[in-house]
mmCIF file of C-alpha atoms in Angstrom:
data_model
loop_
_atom_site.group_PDB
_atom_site.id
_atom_site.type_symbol
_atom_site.label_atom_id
_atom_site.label_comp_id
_atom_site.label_asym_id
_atom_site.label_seq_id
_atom_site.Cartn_x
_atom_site.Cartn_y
_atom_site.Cartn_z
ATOM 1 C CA UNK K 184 69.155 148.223 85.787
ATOM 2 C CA UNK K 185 70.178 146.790 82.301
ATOM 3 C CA UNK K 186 69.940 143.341 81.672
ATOM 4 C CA UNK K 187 73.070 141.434 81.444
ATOM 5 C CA UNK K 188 72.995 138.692 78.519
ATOM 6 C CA UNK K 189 76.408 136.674 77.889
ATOM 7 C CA UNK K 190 77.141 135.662 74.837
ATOM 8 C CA UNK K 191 79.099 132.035 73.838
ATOM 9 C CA UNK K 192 80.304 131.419 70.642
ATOM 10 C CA UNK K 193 80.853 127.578 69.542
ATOM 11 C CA UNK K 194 83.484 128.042 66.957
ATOM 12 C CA UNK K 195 86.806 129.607 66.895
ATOM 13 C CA UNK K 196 87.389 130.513 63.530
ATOM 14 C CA UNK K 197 88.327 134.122 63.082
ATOM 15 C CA UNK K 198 85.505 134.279 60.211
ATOM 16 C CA UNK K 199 83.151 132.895 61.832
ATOM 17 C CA UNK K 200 79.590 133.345 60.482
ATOM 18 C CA UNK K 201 78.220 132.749 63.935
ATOM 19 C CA UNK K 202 80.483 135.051 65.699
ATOM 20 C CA UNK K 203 79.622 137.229 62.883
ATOM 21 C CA UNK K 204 76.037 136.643 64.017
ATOM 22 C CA UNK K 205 76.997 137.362 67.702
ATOM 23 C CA UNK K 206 78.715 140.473 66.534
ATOM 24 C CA UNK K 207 74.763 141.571 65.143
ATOM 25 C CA UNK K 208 73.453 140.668 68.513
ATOM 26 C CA UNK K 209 75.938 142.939 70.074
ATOM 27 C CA UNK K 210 74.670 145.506 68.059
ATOM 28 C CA UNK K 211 71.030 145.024 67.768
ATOM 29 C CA UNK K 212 70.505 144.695 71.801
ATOM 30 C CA UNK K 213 67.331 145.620 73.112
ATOM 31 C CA UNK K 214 66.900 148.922 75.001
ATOM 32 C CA UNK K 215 67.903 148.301 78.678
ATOM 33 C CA UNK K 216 70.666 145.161 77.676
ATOM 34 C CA UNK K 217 73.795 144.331 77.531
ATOM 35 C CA UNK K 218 75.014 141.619 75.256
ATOM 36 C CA UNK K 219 78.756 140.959 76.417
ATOM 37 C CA UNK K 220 80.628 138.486 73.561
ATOM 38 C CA UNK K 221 82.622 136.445 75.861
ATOM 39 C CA UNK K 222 86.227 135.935 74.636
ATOM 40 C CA UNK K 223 88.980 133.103 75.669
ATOM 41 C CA UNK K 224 86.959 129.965 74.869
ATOM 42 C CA UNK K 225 89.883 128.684 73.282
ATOM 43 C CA UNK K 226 92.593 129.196 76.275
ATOM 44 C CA UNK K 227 89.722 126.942 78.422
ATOM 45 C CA UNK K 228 91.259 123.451 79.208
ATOM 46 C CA UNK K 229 89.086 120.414 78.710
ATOM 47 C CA UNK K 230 86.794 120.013 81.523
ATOM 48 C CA UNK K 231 88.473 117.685 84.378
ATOM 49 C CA UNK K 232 87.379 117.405 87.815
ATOM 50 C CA UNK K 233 91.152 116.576 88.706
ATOM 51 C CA UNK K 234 91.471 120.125 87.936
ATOM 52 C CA UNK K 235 88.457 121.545 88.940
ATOM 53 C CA UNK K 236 89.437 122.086 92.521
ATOM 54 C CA UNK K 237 88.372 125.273 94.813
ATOM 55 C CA UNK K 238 90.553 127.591 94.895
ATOM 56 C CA UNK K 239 92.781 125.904 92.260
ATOM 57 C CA UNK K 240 90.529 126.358 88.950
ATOM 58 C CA UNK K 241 92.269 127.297 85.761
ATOM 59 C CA UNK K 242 92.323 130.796 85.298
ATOM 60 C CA UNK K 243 90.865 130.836 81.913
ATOM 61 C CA UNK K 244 87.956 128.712 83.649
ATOM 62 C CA UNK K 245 87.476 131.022 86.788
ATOM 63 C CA UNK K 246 87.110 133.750 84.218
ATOM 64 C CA UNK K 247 84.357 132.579 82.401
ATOM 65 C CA UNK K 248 82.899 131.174 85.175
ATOM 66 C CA UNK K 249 83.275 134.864 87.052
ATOM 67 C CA UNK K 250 81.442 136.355 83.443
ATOM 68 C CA UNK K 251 78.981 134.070 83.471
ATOM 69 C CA UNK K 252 77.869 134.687 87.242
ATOM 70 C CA UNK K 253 77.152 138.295 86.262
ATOM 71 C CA UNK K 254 74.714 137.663 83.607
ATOM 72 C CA UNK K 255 71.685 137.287 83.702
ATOM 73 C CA UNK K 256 70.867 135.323 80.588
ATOM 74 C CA UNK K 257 72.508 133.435 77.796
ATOM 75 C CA UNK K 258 73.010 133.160 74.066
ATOM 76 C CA UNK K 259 74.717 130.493 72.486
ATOM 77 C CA UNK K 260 75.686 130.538 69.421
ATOM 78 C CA UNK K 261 76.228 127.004 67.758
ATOM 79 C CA UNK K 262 77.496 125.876 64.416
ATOM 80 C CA UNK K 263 77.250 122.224 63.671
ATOM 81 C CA UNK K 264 79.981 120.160 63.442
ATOM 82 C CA UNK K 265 79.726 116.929 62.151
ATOM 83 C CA UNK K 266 75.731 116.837 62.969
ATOM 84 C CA UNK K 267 76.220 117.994 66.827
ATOM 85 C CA UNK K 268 77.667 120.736 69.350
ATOM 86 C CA UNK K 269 81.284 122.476 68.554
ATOM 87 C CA UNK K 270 83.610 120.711 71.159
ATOM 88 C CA UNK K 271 84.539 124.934 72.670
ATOM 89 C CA UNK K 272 80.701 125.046 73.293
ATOM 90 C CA UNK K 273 80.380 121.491 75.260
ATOM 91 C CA UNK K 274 83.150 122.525 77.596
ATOM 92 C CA UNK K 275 82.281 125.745 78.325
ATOM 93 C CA UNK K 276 78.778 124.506 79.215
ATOM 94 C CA UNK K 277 80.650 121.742 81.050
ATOM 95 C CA UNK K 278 82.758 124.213 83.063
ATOM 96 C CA UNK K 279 79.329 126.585 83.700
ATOM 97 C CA UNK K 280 77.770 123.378 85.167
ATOM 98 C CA UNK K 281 79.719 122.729 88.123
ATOM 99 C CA UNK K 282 79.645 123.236 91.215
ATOM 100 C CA UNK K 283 76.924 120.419 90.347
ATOM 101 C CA UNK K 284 73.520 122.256 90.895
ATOM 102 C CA UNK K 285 74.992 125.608 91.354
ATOM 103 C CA UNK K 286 76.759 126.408 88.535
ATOM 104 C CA UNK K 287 76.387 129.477 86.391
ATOM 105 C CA UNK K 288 73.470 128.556 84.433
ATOM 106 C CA UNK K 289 71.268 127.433 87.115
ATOM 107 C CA UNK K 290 67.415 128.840 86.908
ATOM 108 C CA UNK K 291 69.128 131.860 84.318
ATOM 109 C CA UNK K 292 67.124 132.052 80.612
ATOM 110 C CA UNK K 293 69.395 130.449 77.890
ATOM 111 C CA UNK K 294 68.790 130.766 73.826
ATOM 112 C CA UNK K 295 70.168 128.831 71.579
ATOM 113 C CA UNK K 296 70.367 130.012 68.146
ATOM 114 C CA UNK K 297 72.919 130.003 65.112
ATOM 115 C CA UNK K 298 73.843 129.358 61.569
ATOM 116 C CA UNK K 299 75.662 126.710 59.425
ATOM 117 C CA UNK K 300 76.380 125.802 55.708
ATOM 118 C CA UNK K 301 73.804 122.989 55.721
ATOM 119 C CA UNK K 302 70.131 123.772 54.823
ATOM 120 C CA UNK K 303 68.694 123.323 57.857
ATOM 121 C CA UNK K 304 71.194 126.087 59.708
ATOM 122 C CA UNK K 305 72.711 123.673 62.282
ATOM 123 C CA UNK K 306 69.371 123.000 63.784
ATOM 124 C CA UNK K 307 70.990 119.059 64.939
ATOM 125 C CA UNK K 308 73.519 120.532 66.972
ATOM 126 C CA UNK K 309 71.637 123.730 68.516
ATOM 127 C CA UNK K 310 69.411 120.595 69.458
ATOM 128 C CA UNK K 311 72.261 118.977 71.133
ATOM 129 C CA UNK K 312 73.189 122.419 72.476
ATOM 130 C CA UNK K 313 69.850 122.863 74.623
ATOM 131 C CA UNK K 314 69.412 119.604 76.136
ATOM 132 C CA UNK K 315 73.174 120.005 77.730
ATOM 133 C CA UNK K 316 72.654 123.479 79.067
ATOM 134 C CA UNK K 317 69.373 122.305 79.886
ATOM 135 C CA UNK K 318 71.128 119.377 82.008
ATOM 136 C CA UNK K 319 73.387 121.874 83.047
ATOM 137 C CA UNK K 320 70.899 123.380 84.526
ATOM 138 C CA UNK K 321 69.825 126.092 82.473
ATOM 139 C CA UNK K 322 66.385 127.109 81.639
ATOM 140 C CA UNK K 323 65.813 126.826 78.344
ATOM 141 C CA UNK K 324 63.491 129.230 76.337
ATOM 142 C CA UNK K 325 62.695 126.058 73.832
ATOM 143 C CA UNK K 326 60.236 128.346 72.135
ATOM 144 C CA UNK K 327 62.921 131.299 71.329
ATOM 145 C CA UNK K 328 64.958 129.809 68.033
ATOM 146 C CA UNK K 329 66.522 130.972 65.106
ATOM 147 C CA UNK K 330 68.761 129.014 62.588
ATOM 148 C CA UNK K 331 70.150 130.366 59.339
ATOM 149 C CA UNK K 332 70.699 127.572 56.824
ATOM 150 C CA UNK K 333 73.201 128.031 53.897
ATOM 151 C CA UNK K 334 76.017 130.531 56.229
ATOM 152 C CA UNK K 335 78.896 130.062 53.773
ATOM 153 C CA UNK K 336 76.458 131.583 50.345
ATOM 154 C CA UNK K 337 74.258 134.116 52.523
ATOM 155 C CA UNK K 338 76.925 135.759 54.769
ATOM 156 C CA UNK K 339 79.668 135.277 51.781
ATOM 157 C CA UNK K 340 79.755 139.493 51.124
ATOM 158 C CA UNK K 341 77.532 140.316 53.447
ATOM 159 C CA UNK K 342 77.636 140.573 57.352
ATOM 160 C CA UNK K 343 74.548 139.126 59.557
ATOM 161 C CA UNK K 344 73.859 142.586 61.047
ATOM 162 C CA UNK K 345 73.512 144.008 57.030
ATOM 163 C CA UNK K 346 71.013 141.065 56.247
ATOM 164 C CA UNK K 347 67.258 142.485 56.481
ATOM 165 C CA UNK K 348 65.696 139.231 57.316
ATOM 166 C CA UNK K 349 68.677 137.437 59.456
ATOM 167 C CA UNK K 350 69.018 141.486 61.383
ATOM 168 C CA UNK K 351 64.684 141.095 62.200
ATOM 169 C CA UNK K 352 64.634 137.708 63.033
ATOM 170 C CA UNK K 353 67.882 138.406 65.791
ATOM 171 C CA UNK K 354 66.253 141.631 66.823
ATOM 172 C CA UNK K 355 62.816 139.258 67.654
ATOM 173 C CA UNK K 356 65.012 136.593 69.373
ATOM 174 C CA UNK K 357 66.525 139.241 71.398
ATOM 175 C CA UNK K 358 63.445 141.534 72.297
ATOM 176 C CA UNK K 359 61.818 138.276 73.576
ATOM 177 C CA UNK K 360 64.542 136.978 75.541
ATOM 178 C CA UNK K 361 65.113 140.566 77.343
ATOM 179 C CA UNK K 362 61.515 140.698 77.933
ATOM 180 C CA UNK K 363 61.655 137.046 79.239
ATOM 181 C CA UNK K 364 64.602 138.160 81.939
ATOM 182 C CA UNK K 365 62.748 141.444 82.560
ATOM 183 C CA UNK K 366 59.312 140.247 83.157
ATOM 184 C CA UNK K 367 60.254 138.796 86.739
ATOM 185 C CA UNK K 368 61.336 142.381 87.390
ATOM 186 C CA UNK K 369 58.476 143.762 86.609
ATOM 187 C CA UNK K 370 56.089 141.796 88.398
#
């Protein structure tokens, strides 16, 4: 059985260094997972509990919330705006959260990783990132990290998955989250 891992990206922009960095995770799965790059943040309303109503969920919402369901584990991938957590990434962890203490993230392994312009690789808002899927329910591999400072000048002609270090570190980060979901398995 291959291990499903779902992957969330936190910004929208079509040249996104962290999709970008997704994209390498996609590519450099482990033997034995599946890294799925979930698409349609963006067509996800605002999280409301007005509209949050069985049977009655927005489509785009029932969708990821389907996806998510599946997997069983999570990447997020978080730039850093303004010092904390992309606004796409709070609501889809917002969404994922509910039905309150069953949602999608409950007791499933979540990683939190990314890059940003800023020197320290958006380290503040990947931060921010784990204690809300941690909230959320989520468990949180707090010892599983990886930020890449200085996105705009490192990935500027090159892509994640073509960058030695940045392709080793990922590789790492995803060999010891699929062990993490597998070792239960095995036991």
């Amino acid at each position: 059985m291959s291990v499903r891992i779902l992957a969330l990206v936190g910004s929208l922009r079509a040249g996104s260094h962290n999709r970008q960095l997704a994209e390498a995770a996609v590519k450099l799965a482990p033997e034995g997972a599946e890294i799925e790059l979930f698409e349609g943040l963006a067509e996800i309303p605002f999280y409301n509990e007005d509209i949050d109503v069985e049977g009655d969920v927005p489509a785009a919402a029932a969708r990821l919330r389907a996806v998510a369901g599946e997997a069983d584990a999570f990447l997020l991938f978080s730039p850093e705006y303004n010092g904390t957590i992309p606004a796409v990434l709070k609501n889809a962890i917002d969404w994922l959260s509910r039905p309150y203490g069953a949602g999608a993230f409950t007791g499933k392994p979540v990683v939190v990783l990314g890059t940003a312009y800023g020197q320290f690789g958006g380290v503040w808002a990947q931060d921010e990132a784990r204690k809300a899927v941690g909230i959320a329910g989520g468990t949180v591999l707090e010892d599983i990290k990886l930020s890449v400072p200085g996105s705009v000048v490192r990935f500027a002609e090159t892509h994640p998955v073509d960058d030695a270090e940045v392709a080793e570190q990922l590789s790492e980060v995803l060999n010891r989250l699929h062990a993490h979901v597998d070792a239960p398995a095995a036991a």
